[in-house]
Coordinates of C-alpha atoms and ligand atoms in Angstrom, one line a residue:
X1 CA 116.8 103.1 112.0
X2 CA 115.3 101.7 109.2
X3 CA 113.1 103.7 106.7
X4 CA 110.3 101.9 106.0
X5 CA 108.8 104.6 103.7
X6 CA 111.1 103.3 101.1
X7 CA 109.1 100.5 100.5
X8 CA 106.1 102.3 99.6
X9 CA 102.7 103.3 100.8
X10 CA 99.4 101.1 99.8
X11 CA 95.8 102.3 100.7
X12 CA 94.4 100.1 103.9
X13 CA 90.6 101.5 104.5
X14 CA 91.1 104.6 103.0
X15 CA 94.3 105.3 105.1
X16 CA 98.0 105.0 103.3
X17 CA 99.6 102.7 105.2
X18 CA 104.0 101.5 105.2
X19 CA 104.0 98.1 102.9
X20 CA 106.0 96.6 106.0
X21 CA 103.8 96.1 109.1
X22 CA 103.6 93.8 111.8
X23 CA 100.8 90.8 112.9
X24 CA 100.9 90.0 116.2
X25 CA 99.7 86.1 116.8
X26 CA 103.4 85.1 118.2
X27 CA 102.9 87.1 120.8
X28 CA 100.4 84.9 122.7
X29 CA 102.0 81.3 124.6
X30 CA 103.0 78.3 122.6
X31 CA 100.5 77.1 119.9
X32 CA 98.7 81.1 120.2
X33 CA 97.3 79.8 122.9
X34 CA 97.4 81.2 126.6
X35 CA 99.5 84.5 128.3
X36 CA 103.2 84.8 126.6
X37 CA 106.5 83.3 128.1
X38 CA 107.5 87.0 128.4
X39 CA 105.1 89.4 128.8
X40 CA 107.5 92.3 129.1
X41 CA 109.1 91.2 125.9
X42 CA 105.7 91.1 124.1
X43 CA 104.9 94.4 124.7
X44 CA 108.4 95.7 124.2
X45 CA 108.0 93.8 120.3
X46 CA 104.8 96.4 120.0
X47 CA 106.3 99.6 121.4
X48 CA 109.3 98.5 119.3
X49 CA 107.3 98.0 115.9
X50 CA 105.6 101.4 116.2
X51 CA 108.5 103.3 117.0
X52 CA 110.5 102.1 114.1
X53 CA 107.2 103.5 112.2
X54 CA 104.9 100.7 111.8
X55 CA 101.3 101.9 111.3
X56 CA 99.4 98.2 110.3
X57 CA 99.0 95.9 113.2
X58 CA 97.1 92.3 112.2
X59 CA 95.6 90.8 115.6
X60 CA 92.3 88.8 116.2
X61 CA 90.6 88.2 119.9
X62 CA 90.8 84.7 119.4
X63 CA 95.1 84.7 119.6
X64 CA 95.1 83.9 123.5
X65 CA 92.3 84.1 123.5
X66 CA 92.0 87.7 124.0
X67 CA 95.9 88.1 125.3
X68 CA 97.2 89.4 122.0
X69 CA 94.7 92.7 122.0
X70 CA 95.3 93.1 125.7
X71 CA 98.7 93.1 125.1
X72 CA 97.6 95.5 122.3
X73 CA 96.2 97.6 124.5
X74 CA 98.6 97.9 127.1
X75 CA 101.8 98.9 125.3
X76 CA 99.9 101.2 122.6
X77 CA 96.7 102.3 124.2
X78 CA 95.7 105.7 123.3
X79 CA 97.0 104.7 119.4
X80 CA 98.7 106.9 117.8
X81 CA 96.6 108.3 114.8
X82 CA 98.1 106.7 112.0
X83 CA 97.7 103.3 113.0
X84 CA 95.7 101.3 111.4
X85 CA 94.8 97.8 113.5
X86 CA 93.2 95.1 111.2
X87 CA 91.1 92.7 113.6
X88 CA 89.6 89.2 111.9
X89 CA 86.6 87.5 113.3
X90 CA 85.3 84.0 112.3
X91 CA 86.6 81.5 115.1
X92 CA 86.9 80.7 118.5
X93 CA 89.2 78.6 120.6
X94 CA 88.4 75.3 122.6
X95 CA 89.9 75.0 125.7
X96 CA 92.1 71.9 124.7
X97 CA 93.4 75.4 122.1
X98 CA 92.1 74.3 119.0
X99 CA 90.2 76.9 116.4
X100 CA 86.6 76.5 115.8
X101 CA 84.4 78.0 113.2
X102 CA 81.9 80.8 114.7
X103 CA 80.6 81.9 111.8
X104 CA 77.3 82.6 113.0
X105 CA 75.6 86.6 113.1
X106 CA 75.5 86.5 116.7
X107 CA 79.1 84.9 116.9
X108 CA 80.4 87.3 114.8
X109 CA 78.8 89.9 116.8
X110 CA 80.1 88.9 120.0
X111 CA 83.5 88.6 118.3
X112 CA 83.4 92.4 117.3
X113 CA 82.2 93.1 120.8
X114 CA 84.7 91.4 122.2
X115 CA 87.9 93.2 119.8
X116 CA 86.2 96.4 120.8
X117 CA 86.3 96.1 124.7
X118 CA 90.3 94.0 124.5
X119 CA 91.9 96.6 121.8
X120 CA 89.6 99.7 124.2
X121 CA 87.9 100.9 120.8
X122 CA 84.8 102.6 119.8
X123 CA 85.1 101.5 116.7
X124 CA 87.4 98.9 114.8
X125 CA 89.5 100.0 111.9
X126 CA 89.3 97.2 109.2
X127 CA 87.9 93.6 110.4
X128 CA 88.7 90.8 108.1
X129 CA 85.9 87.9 107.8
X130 CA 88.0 84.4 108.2
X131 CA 86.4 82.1 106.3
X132 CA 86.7 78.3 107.7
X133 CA 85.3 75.9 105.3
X134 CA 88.1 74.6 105.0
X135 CA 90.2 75.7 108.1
X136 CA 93.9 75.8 106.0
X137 CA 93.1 76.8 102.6
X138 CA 90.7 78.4 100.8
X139 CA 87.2 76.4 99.5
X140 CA 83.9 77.4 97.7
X141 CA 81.0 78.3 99.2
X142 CA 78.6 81.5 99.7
X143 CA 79.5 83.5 102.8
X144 CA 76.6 85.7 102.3
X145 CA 75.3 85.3 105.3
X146 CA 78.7 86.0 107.4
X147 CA 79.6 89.2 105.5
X148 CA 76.0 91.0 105.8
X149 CA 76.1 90.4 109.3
X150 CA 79.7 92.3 109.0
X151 CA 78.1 94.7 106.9
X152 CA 75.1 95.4 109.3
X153 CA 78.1 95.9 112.4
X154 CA 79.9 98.3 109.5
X155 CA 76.1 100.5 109.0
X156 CA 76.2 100.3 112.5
X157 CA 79.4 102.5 112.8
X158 CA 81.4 99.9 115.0
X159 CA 83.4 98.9 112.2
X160 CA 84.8 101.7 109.0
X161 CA 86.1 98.9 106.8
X162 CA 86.0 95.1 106.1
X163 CA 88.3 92.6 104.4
X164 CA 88.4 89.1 103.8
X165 CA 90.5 86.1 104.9
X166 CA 91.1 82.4 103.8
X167 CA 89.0 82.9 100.4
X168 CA 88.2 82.3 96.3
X169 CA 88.0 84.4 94.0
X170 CA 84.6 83.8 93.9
X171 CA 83.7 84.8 97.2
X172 CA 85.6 88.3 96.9
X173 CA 82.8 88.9 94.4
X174 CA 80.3 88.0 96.6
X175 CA 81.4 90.2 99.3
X176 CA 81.9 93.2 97.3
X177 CA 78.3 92.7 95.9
X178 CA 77.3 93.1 100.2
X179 CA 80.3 95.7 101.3
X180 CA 83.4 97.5 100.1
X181 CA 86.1 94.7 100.8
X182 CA 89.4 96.9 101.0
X183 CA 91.6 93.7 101.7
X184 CA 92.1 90.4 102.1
X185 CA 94.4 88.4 104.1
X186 CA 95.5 84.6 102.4
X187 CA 98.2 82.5 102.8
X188 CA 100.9 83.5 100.4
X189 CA 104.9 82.9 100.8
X190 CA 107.8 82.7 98.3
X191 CA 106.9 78.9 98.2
X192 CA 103.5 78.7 98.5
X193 CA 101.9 80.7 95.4
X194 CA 98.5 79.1 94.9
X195 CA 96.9 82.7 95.2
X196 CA 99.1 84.6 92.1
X197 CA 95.8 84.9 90.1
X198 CA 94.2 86.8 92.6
X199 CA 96.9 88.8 93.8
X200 CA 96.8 90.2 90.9
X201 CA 93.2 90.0 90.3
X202 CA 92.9 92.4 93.8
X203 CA 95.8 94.7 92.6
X204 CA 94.1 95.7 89.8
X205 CA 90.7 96.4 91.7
X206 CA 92.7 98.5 94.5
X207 CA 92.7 96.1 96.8
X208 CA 95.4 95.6 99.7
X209 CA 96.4 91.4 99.4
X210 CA 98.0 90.6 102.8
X211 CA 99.6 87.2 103.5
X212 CA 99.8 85.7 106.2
X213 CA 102.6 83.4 106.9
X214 CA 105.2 85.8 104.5
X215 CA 107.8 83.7 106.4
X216 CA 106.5 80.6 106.0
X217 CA 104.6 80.9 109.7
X218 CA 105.0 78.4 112.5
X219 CA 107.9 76.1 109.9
X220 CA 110.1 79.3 108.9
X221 CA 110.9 79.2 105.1
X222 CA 113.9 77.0 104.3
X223 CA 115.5 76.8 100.6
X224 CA 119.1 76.5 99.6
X225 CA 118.5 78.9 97.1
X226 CA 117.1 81.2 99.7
X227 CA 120.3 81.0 101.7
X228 CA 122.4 81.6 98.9
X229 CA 120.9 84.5 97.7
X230 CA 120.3 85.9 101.4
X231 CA 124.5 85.0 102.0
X232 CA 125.4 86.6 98.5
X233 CA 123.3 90.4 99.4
X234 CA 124.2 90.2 102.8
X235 CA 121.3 89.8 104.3
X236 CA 119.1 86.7 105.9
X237 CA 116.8 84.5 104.6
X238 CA 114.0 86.1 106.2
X239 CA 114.7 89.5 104.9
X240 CA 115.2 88.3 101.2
X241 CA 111.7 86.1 101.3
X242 CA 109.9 89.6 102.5
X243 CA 112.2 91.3 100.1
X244 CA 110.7 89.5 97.7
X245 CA 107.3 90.1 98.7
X246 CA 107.7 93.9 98.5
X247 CA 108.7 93.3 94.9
X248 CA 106.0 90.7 94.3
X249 CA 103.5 93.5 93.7
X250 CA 102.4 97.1 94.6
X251 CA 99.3 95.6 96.6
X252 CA 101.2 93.5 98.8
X253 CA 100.9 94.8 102.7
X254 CA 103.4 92.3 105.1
X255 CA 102.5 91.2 108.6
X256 CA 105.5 89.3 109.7
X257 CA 105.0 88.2 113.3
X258 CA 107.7 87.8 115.5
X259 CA 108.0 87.7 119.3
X260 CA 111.4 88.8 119.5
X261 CA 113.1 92.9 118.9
X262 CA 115.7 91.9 117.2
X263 CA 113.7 89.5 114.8
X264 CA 111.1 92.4 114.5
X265 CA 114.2 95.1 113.8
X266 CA 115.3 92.6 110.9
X267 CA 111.9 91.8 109.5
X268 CA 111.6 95.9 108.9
X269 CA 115.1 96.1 107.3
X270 CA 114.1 94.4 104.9
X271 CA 111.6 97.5 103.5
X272 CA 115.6 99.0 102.5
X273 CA 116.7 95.4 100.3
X274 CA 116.1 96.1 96.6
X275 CA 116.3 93.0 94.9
X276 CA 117.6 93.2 91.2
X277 CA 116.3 91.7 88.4
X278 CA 118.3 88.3 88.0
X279 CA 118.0 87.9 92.2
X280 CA 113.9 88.1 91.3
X281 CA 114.4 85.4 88.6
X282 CA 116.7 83.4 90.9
X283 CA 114.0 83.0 93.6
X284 CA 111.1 83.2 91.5
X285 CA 112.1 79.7 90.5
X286 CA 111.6 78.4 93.7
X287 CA 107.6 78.8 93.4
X288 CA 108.1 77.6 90.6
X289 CA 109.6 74.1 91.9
X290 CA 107.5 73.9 94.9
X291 CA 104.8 76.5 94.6
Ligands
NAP301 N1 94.1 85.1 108.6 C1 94.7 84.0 109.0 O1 94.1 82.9 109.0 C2 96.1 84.1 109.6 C3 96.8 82.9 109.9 C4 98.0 83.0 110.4 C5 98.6 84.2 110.7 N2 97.9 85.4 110.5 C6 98.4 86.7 110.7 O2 99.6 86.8 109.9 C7 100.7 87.2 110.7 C8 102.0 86.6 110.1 O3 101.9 85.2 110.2 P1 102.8 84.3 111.3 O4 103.3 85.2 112.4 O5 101.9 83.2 111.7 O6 103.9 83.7 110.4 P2 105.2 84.3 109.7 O7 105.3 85.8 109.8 O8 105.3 83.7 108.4 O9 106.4 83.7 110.6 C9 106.5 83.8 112.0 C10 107.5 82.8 112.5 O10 108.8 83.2 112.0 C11 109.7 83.4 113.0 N3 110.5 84.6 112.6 C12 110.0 85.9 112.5 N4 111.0 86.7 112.1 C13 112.1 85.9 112.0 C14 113.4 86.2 111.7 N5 113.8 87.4 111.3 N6 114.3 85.1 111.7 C15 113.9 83.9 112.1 N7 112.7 83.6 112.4 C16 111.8 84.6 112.4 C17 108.8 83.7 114.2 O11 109.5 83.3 115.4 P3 110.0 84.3 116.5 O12 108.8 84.7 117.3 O13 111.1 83.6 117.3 O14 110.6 85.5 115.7 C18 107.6 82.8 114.0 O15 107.9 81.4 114.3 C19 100.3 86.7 112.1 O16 101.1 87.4 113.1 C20 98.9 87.0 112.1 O17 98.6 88.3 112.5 C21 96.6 85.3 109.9

């Protein structure tokens, strides 16, 4: 089994937590929408991840909605104490399955009410705010209001720590002007590096970056140069772009989602793939080409 200690420990809310963890959006039906093709299988992908040692879970109620932290529930429920489950609040579905802003104080309040009951919680380890100006990237704009509501459900004791999804710069420093932000969750791959500046801006606050879509998310990542590498250390593509991650820097906490074991069993292999200097180089230029 694979040690995922090897790859290092990074503070989550106040808890050290492995560098590779596991987010759990695939396991909801096509398009995160609706009960899973296998229900079994989905649970089995949890039970899996946490015996191999995972102890950071990414979910939000509005994956199903409300099916992913069921599912949660079910195959995990009473946690183990060293799991850390990072919930994120900000949208809702429709019922044709798109994702709608509810950034409202009572709409974020219903959405923490709503983790609490599906995950079976008292109180939610870290909830992430995601932001939706813009709904795929980052865009200015005060979230004030959103993150003292956050921060009013946090005085409240239903929530010990709070992160940030989908933002600027900019609005990191507003939030930690309201709240301790202990993370934030952006969309970062080996291909898409738009957030380097604050990666490394957050690293040297203290402060866990965790991106989402490490592999690229519903288009996997493709590169020749990704293959070669992957076919020259054999490994796969997959493990080499999380690889890569790991080495990226020491605040980097991964949340590859998978539906499938054996995907999930080589997604945490990767925490043992050291990648040496000229490899880094090698696939650093691929950013650089498309980043
Ligand atoms: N804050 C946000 O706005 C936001 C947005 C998106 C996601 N997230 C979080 O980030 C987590 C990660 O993102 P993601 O799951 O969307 O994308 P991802 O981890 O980049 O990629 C997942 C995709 O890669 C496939 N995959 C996984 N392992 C593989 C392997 N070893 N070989 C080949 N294919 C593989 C999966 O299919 P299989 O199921 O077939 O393995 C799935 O299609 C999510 O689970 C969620 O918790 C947050």
């Amino acid at each position: 089994m694979t040690n995922l200690k090897i790859s290092g420990t990074f503070s989550l809310g106040g808890r050290k937590v492995t560098r590779l963890g596991y987010g759990a959006m695939q396991l909801a039906g096509p398009g995160v929408f609706g009960p899973p093709k296998d229900r079994a299988g989905a649970l089995a992908v949890l039970r899996e991840a946490v015996a191999a040692g995972v102890d950071h879970i990414d979910t939000s109620d509005f994956y199903g909605p409300h099916i992913t932290n069921q599912l949660i529930r079910e195959a995990l429920h009473p946690y183990a104490k060293d799991l850390v489950i990072v919930t994120k609040v900000g949208a809702t579905r429709g019922a044709d399955a798109s994702w709608n802003p509810a950034q409202s104080p009572a709409q974020l309040t219903q959405a923490v009410h709503d983790n609490l009951r599906n995950l079976g919680l008292d109180v939610l380890d870290v909830v992430n705010l995601r932001v939706m100006g813009d709904v795929h990237a980052p865009s200015e704009g005060s979230i004030e209001e959103q993150f003292t509501a956050l921060a009013q459900l946090q005085q409240q004791g239903l929530i010990r720590h709070l992160g940030l999804s989908n933002v600027t710069s900019t609005q990191v420093a507003e939030a930690q002007r309201i709240a301790e932000v202990v993370c934030v969750q952006n969309h970062y791959n080996l291909v898409h590096r738009h957030d380097d500046a604050l990666l490394d801006e957050l690293g040297e606050k203290g402060i866990a970056y965790v991106p989402f879509f490490p592999l690229g998310g519903f288009t996997p990542l493709q590169s020749e140069t990704l293959s070669k590498v992957a076919q020259g250390l054999d490994a796969t593509p997959m493990q080499v772009a999380l690889a890569w991650l790991l080495a990226r820097a020491p605040n980097m906490l991964l949340i590859p989602g998978t539906s499938s074991t054996a995907h999930l069993k080589e997604n945490l292999a990767a925490a043992e793939l050291v990648l040496a200097d000229d490899v880094l180089a090698e696939l650093e230029a691929i950013g650089q080409k498309k980043g």
